[in-house]
mmCIF file of C-alpha atoms in Angstrom:
data_model
loop_
_atom_site.group_PDB
_atom_site.id
_atom_site.type_symbol
_atom_site.label_atom_id
_atom_site.label_comp_id
_atom_site.label_asym_id
_atom_site.label_seq_id
_atom_site.Cartn_x
_atom_site.Cartn_y
_atom_site.Cartn_z
ATOM 1 C CA UNK A 1 101.502 51.495 -64.120
ATOM 2 C CA UNK A 2 102.180 52.784 -60.129
ATOM 3 C CA UNK A 3 97.623 51.869 -59.033
ATOM 4 C CA UNK A 4 97.602 50.865 -56.109
ATOM 5 C CA UNK A 5 97.320 51.395 -52.736
ATOM 6 C CA UNK A 6 96.980 48.978 -49.981
ATOM 7 C CA UNK A 7 98.535 49.772 -46.306
ATOM 8 C CA UNK A 8 101.307 47.584 -45.280
ATOM 9 C CA UNK A 9 105.056 48.174 -44.578
ATOM 10 C CA UNK A 10 105.958 47.514 -48.614
ATOM 11 C CA UNK A 11 103.747 49.210 -51.198
ATOM 12 C CA UNK A 12 102.374 46.680 -53.359
ATOM 13 C CA UNK A 13 104.469 45.663 -56.658
ATOM 14 C CA UNK A 14 104.512 48.740 -59.162
ATOM 15 C CA UNK A 15 104.911 47.713 -63.524
ATOM 16 C CA UNK A 16 106.507 50.064 -66.201
ATOM 17 C CA UNK A 17 103.487 47.353 -68.443
ATOM 18 C CA UNK A 18 101.406 47.125 -70.194
ATOM 19 C CA UNK A 19 101.308 50.257 -71.497
ATOM 20 C CA UNK A 20 103.464 52.379 -72.618
ATOM 21 C CA UNK A 21 103.904 54.867 -69.590
ATOM 22 C CA UNK A 22 106.693 53.575 -68.341
ATOM 23 C CA UNK A 23 106.729 54.501 -63.995
ATOM 24 C CA UNK A 24 108.570 56.452 -62.749
ATOM 25 C CA UNK A 25 108.585 54.558 -59.001
ATOM 26 C CA UNK A 26 111.611 52.876 -57.912
ATOM 27 C CA UNK A 27 111.665 48.667 -57.694
ATOM 28 C CA UNK A 28 112.377 48.528 -53.241
ATOM 29 C CA UNK A 29 116.175 48.151 -51.754
ATOM 30 C CA UNK A 30 117.662 44.574 -52.164
ATOM 31 C CA UNK A 31 114.441 43.329 -54.361
ATOM 32 C CA UNK A 32 114.841 41.214 -57.976
ATOM 33 C CA UNK A 33 111.252 41.722 -59.780
ATOM 34 C CA UNK A 34 110.486 40.135 -63.595
ATOM 35 C CA UNK A 35 107.793 41.754 -65.608
ATOM 36 C CA UNK A 36 106.830 38.854 -68.363
ATOM 37 C CA UNK A 37 105.132 40.070 -71.492
ATOM 38 C CA UNK A 38 103.198 38.156 -74.870
ATOM 39 C CA UNK A 39 102.906 40.382 -77.305
ATOM 40 C CA UNK A 40 101.605 40.393 -80.634
ATOM 41 C CA UNK A 41 101.405 42.705 -83.080
ATOM 42 C CA UNK A 42 99.841 42.816 -86.364
ATOM 43 C CA UNK A 43 101.498 45.898 -88.456
ATOM 44 C CA UNK A 44 99.952 44.879 -92.274
ATOM 45 C CA UNK A 45 98.680 42.796 -93.906
ATOM 46 C CA UNK A 46 101.926 41.276 -95.539
ATOM 47 C CA UNK A 47 104.038 41.640 -91.564
ATOM 48 C CA UNK A 48 103.812 40.168 -88.396
ATOM 49 C CA UNK A 49 106.178 40.610 -84.805
ATOM 50 C CA UNK A 50 105.309 37.858 -81.603
ATOM 51 C CA UNK A 51 107.278 38.869 -78.078
ATOM 52 C CA UNK A 52 106.888 34.758 -76.503
ATOM 53 C CA UNK A 53 108.280 37.067 -73.858
ATOM 54 C CA UNK A 54 109.797 40.062 -73.054
ATOM 55 C CA UNK A 55 111.197 40.091 -69.711
ATOM 56 C CA UNK A 56 112.241 43.288 -68.157
ATOM 57 C CA UNK A 57 114.198 42.477 -65.389
ATOM 58 C CA UNK A 58 114.591 45.209 -61.869
ATOM 59 C CA UNK A 59 116.947 44.366 -59.672
ATOM 60 C CA UNK A 60 116.713 47.635 -56.558
ATOM 61 C CA UNK A 61 120.329 48.961 -55.873
ATOM 62 C CA UNK A 62 118.709 52.136 -54.051
ATOM 63 C CA UNK A 63 114.924 53.551 -53.084
ATOM 64 C CA UNK A 64 116.489 55.582 -56.283
ATOM 65 C CA UNK A 65 117.947 53.084 -58.149
ATOM 66 C CA UNK A 66 117.616 50.918 -59.867
ATOM 67 C CA UNK A 67 119.120 48.461 -63.100
ATOM 68 C CA UNK A 68 116.725 46.770 -65.609
ATOM 69 C CA UNK A 69 117.895 44.151 -68.626
ATOM 70 C CA UNK A 70 115.938 43.119 -71.242
ATOM 71 C CA UNK A 71 115.269 40.255 -73.205
ATOM 72 C CA UNK A 72 113.314 39.591 -75.555
ATOM 73 C CA UNK A 73 112.627 36.521 -77.762
ATOM 74 C CA UNK A 74 110.996 37.396 -80.991
ATOM 75 C CA UNK A 75 109.525 36.451 -84.286
ATOM 76 C CA UNK A 76 109.294 38.512 -87.215
ATOM 77 C CA UNK A 77 107.095 37.329 -90.270
ATOM 78 C CA UNK A 78 107.260 39.544 -93.654
ATOM 79 C CA UNK A 79 105.836 38.738 -96.892
ATOM 80 C CA UNK A 80 109.503 36.756 -98.098
ATOM 81 C CA UNK A 81 111.001 35.539 -94.711
ATOM 82 C CA UNK A 82 111.002 34.520 -90.882
ATOM 83 C CA UNK A 83 112.965 35.357 -88.484
ATOM 84 C CA UNK A 84 113.084 34.338 -84.263
ATOM 85 C CA UNK A 85 115.793 34.631 -82.220
ATOM 86 C CA UNK A 86 116.648 35.884 -78.727
ATOM 87 C CA UNK A 87 116.487 39.945 -79.671
ATOM 88 C CA UNK A 88 119.861 42.019 -78.825
ATOM 89 C CA UNK A 89 120.223 42.559 -74.792
ATOM 90 C CA UNK A 90 118.676 45.580 -73.064
ATOM 91 C CA UNK A 91 120.540 47.290 -69.747
ATOM 92 C CA UNK A 92 119.736 50.596 -68.059
ATOM 93 C CA UNK A 93 118.214 51.956 -65.451
ATOM 94 C CA UNK A 94 116.161 54.053 -63.742
ATOM 95 C CA UNK A 95 116.482 56.707 -60.643
ATOM 96 C CA UNK A 96 114.491 59.176 -59.307
ATOM 97 C CA UNK A 97 114.541 62.634 -59.306
ATOM 98 C CA UNK A 98 112.194 64.283 -57.055
ATOM 99 C CA UNK A 99 108.523 63.110 -54.900
ATOM 100 C CA UNK A 100 105.486 64.489 -56.112
ATOM 101 C CA UNK A 101 104.731 68.398 -54.320
ATOM 102 C CA UNK A 102 102.096 69.800 -55.359
ATOM 103 C CA UNK A 103 101.562 70.367 -59.089
ATOM 104 C CA UNK A 104 104.918 68.742 -59.572
ATOM 105 C CA UNK A 105 104.600 65.088 -60.189
ATOM 106 C CA UNK A 106 107.074 62.255 -58.890
ATOM 107 C CA UNK A 107 109.691 62.097 -62.175
ATOM 108 C CA UNK A 108 112.556 59.922 -62.272
ATOM 109 C CA UNK A 109 114.400 59.456 -65.477
ATOM 110 C CA UNK A 110 115.053 56.291 -67.010
ATOM 111 C CA UNK A 111 118.015 55.311 -69.698
ATOM 112 C CA UNK A 112 119.386 52.347 -71.308
ATOM 113 C CA UNK A 113 120.781 51.317 -74.334
ATOM 114 C CA UNK A 114 120.286 48.230 -76.799
ATOM 115 C CA UNK A 115 123.577 45.610 -77.875
ATOM 116 C CA UNK A 116 124.090 45.641 -81.797
ATOM 117 C CA UNK A 117 124.730 42.276 -81.814
ATOM 118 C CA UNK A 118 124.002 40.512 -78.667
ATOM 119 C CA UNK A 119 121.798 38.129 -79.838
ATOM 120 C CA UNK A 120 121.310 35.946 -82.428
ATOM 121 C CA UNK A 121 123.129 36.633 -85.515
ATOM 122 C CA UNK A 122 119.547 37.343 -87.084
ATOM 123 C CA UNK A 123 118.930 39.947 -85.643
ATOM 124 C CA UNK A 124 121.781 41.946 -85.353
ATOM 125 C CA UNK A 125 121.482 45.807 -86.091
ATOM 126 C CA UNK A 126 124.555 48.170 -87.597
ATOM 127 C CA UNK A 127 124.196 50.368 -84.739
ATOM 128 C CA UNK A 128 124.176 50.702 -80.844
ATOM 129 C CA UNK A 129 120.365 52.155 -79.603
ATOM 130 C CA UNK A 130 119.647 54.104 -76.870
ATOM 131 C CA UNK A 131 116.703 55.387 -75.727
ATOM 132 C CA UNK A 132 116.219 57.913 -72.643
ATOM 133 C CA UNK A 133 112.245 59.108 -71.008
ATOM 134 C CA UNK A 134 111.314 61.684 -68.895
ATOM 135 C CA UNK A 135 108.564 59.288 -67.035
ATOM 136 C CA UNK A 136 106.704 61.455 -64.792
ATOM 137 C CA UNK A 137 102.898 60.800 -62.686
ATOM 138 C CA UNK A 138 100.369 62.656 -60.760
ATOM 139 C CA UNK A 139 97.992 61.400 -58.387
ATOM 140 C CA UNK A 140 94.624 62.760 -58.725
ATOM 141 C CA UNK A 141 92.895 60.675 -56.169
ATOM 142 C CA UNK A 142 92.594 58.062 -54.005
ATOM 143 C CA UNK A 143 91.538 56.282 -57.226
ATOM 144 C CA UNK A 144 92.628 58.171 -60.071
ATOM 145 C CA UNK A 145 96.322 58.634 -61.586
ATOM 146 C CA UNK A 146 97.577 60.235 -64.979
ATOM 147 C CA UNK A 147 100.845 60.055 -65.891
ATOM 148 C CA UNK A 148 103.180 60.145 -69.387
ATOM 149 C CA UNK A 149 105.946 60.101 -70.796
ATOM 150 C CA UNK A 150 108.464 61.987 -72.799
ATOM 151 C CA UNK A 151 111.795 61.283 -74.621
ATOM 152 C CA UNK A 152 113.804 59.896 -77.094
ATOM 153 C CA UNK A 153 115.786 56.487 -78.395
ATOM 154 C CA UNK A 154 117.246 54.887 -81.805
ATOM 155 C CA UNK A 155 115.839 51.872 -83.478
ATOM 156 C CA UNK A 156 120.011 50.329 -84.038
ATOM 157 C CA UNK A 157 119.123 50.120 -88.423
ATOM 158 C CA UNK A 158 120.329 54.548 -88.464
ATOM 159 C CA UNK A 159 121.232 57.064 -86.370
ATOM 160 C CA UNK A 160 118.060 58.872 -86.646
ATOM 161 C CA UNK A 161 116.831 59.671 -83.061
ATOM 162 C CA UNK A 162 112.645 58.709 -82.969
ATOM 163 C CA UNK A 163 111.045 60.962 -80.234
ATOM 164 C CA UNK A 164 108.048 59.766 -78.096
ATOM 165 C CA UNK A 165 105.707 60.795 -75.705
ATOM 166 C CA UNK A 166 103.004 58.924 -73.366
ATOM 167 C CA UNK A 167 99.910 60.419 -72.131
ATOM 168 C CA UNK A 168 97.662 57.555 -69.662
ATOM 169 C CA UNK A 169 94.927 57.875 -66.504
ATOM 170 C CA UNK A 170 95.322 54.656 -64.539
ATOM 171 C CA UNK A 171 91.762 54.276 -62.726
ATOM 172 C CA UNK A 172 91.558 51.789 -59.374
ATOM 173 C CA UNK A 173 88.115 49.782 -60.420
ATOM 174 C CA UNK A 174 89.068 47.562 -56.735
ATOM 175 C CA UNK A 175 91.705 47.584 -54.333
ATOM 176 C CA UNK A 176 92.879 44.459 -56.632
ATOM 177 C CA UNK A 177 91.678 45.612 -60.258
ATOM 178 C CA UNK A 178 92.502 48.339 -62.884
ATOM 179 C CA UNK A 179 92.417 49.386 -65.552
ATOM 180 C CA UNK A 180 94.264 52.458 -68.179
ATOM 181 C CA UNK A 181 92.997 54.612 -71.515
ATOM 182 C CA UNK A 182 96.169 55.991 -72.773
ATOM 183 C CA UNK A 183 97.609 58.198 -76.078
ATOM 184 C CA UNK A 184 101.467 57.417 -77.459
ATOM 185 C CA UNK A 185 103.597 57.953 -80.723
ATOM 186 C CA UNK A 186 106.316 58.662 -82.330
ATOM 187 C CA UNK A 187 108.273 60.886 -85.174
ATOM 188 C CA UNK A 188 111.687 60.984 -86.612
ATOM 189 C CA UNK A 189 112.760 63.180 -89.352
ATOM 190 C CA UNK A 190 111.008 63.832 -92.203
ATOM 191 C CA UNK A 191 109.303 60.844 -91.849
ATOM 192 C CA UNK A 192 105.103 61.057 -90.455
ATOM 193 C CA UNK A 193 103.801 61.626 -86.784
ATOM 194 C CA UNK A 194 103.266 57.586 -85.646
ATOM 195 C CA UNK A 195 99.864 58.092 -82.672
ATOM 196 C CA UNK A 196 98.752 55.324 -81.337
ATOM 197 C CA UNK A 197 96.042 54.518 -78.750
ATOM 198 C CA UNK A 198 95.956 51.697 -76.150
ATOM 199 C CA UNK A 199 94.110 50.086 -72.786
ATOM 200 C CA UNK A 200 93.665 47.432 -70.578
ATOM 201 C CA UNK A 201 93.962 45.728 -66.842
ATOM 202 C CA UNK A 202 95.387 44.728 -64.359
ATOM 203 C CA UNK A 203 94.972 42.381 -61.529
ATOM 204 C CA UNK A 204 97.069 42.523 -58.450
ATOM 205 C CA UNK A 205 97.245 38.813 -57.085
ATOM 206 C CA UNK A 206 99.204 39.827 -53.918
ATOM 207 C CA UNK A 207 101.833 42.517 -52.632
ATOM 208 C CA UNK A 208 104.269 41.146 -55.066
ATOM 209 C CA UNK A 209 102.037 39.631 -58.234
ATOM 210 C CA UNK A 210 100.408 41.193 -60.375
ATOM 211 C CA UNK A 211 98.364 39.960 -63.588
ATOM 212 C CA UNK A 212 97.620 42.146 -67.011
ATOM 213 C CA UNK A 213 96.038 42.241 -70.037
ATOM 214 C CA UNK A 214 96.092 44.936 -73.237
ATOM 215 C CA UNK A 215 95.326 45.350 -76.232
ATOM 216 C CA UNK A 216 95.682 48.793 -79.043
ATOM 217 C CA UNK A 217 95.395 50.132 -82.668
ATOM 218 C CA UNK A 218 96.482 52.652 -84.958
ATOM 219 C CA UNK A 219 95.077 55.964 -85.207
ATOM 220 C CA UNK A 220 98.283 57.305 -88.325
ATOM 221 C CA UNK A 221 97.670 55.907 -91.689
ATOM 222 C CA UNK A 222 100.806 54.088 -91.207
ATOM 223 C CA UNK A 223 101.072 53.223 -87.284
ATOM 224 C CA UNK A 224 100.924 48.817 -86.672
ATOM 225 C CA UNK A 225 97.269 47.752 -86.984
ATOM 226 C CA UNK A 226 97.168 46.139 -83.856
ATOM 227 C CA UNK A 227 98.316 44.512 -81.308
ATOM 228 C CA UNK A 228 97.461 42.262 -78.446
ATOM 229 C CA UNK A 229 99.412 41.724 -74.358
ATOM 230 C CA UNK A 230 98.897 39.686 -72.151
ATOM 231 C CA UNK A 231 101.670 39.488 -68.838
ATOM 232 C CA UNK A 232 102.740 37.918 -65.394
ATOM 233 C CA UNK A 233 104.916 40.258 -62.696
ATOM 234 C CA UNK A 234 106.822 39.189 -60.081
ATOM 235 C CA UNK A 235 109.033 40.028 -57.360
ATOM 236 C CA UNK A 236 110.494 38.637 -54.707
ATOM 237 C CA UNK A 237 114.222 39.455 -52.199
#
């Protein structure tokens, strides 16, 4: 979410969390950014997931290109078992395609590849899991933005792709406080569409630190019932 516009040489930190819509903005060149999130998801009465935490590491290699690494400590509770450990590690990049110009949004593409066996043995998957998405954002006014993603991902358990969409509106309540509302979902072959809704708040602690809280719920019968997430992100050179 890139929501703020405080005037200074380096723009305030801009995040890909807490919404599901990844932002099109690149981490400043030679900066490291860590986006930390603790997420608790209830799938149904017998299944739940906890990420404690998920960390998206970014490094700005160029003003239009960043390297990305995702590490996640995951706990999955099933009716018959509990699995805990480091989820398969993900590497990738984001590169900016174009800047906003009239009706043309700021646009970037994000590509990731999740390993099958770099992580705890209980969480290994049969396949490598690639993903990609185009991420786009329009500035509607000094306080409002409209952003959306389109892409596809694989889950590592089968060779079937899963298409995704997101649509979010960002609102700057004040110079430091922002909020968003979002629709997002997934569609796979021979499966019912999975539609969800979420919302949350961000608070800019200073130009290099941001805190957030968010939550969401299912719009489709077979979707995870609800989730709650809190996060803290920072960058440094």
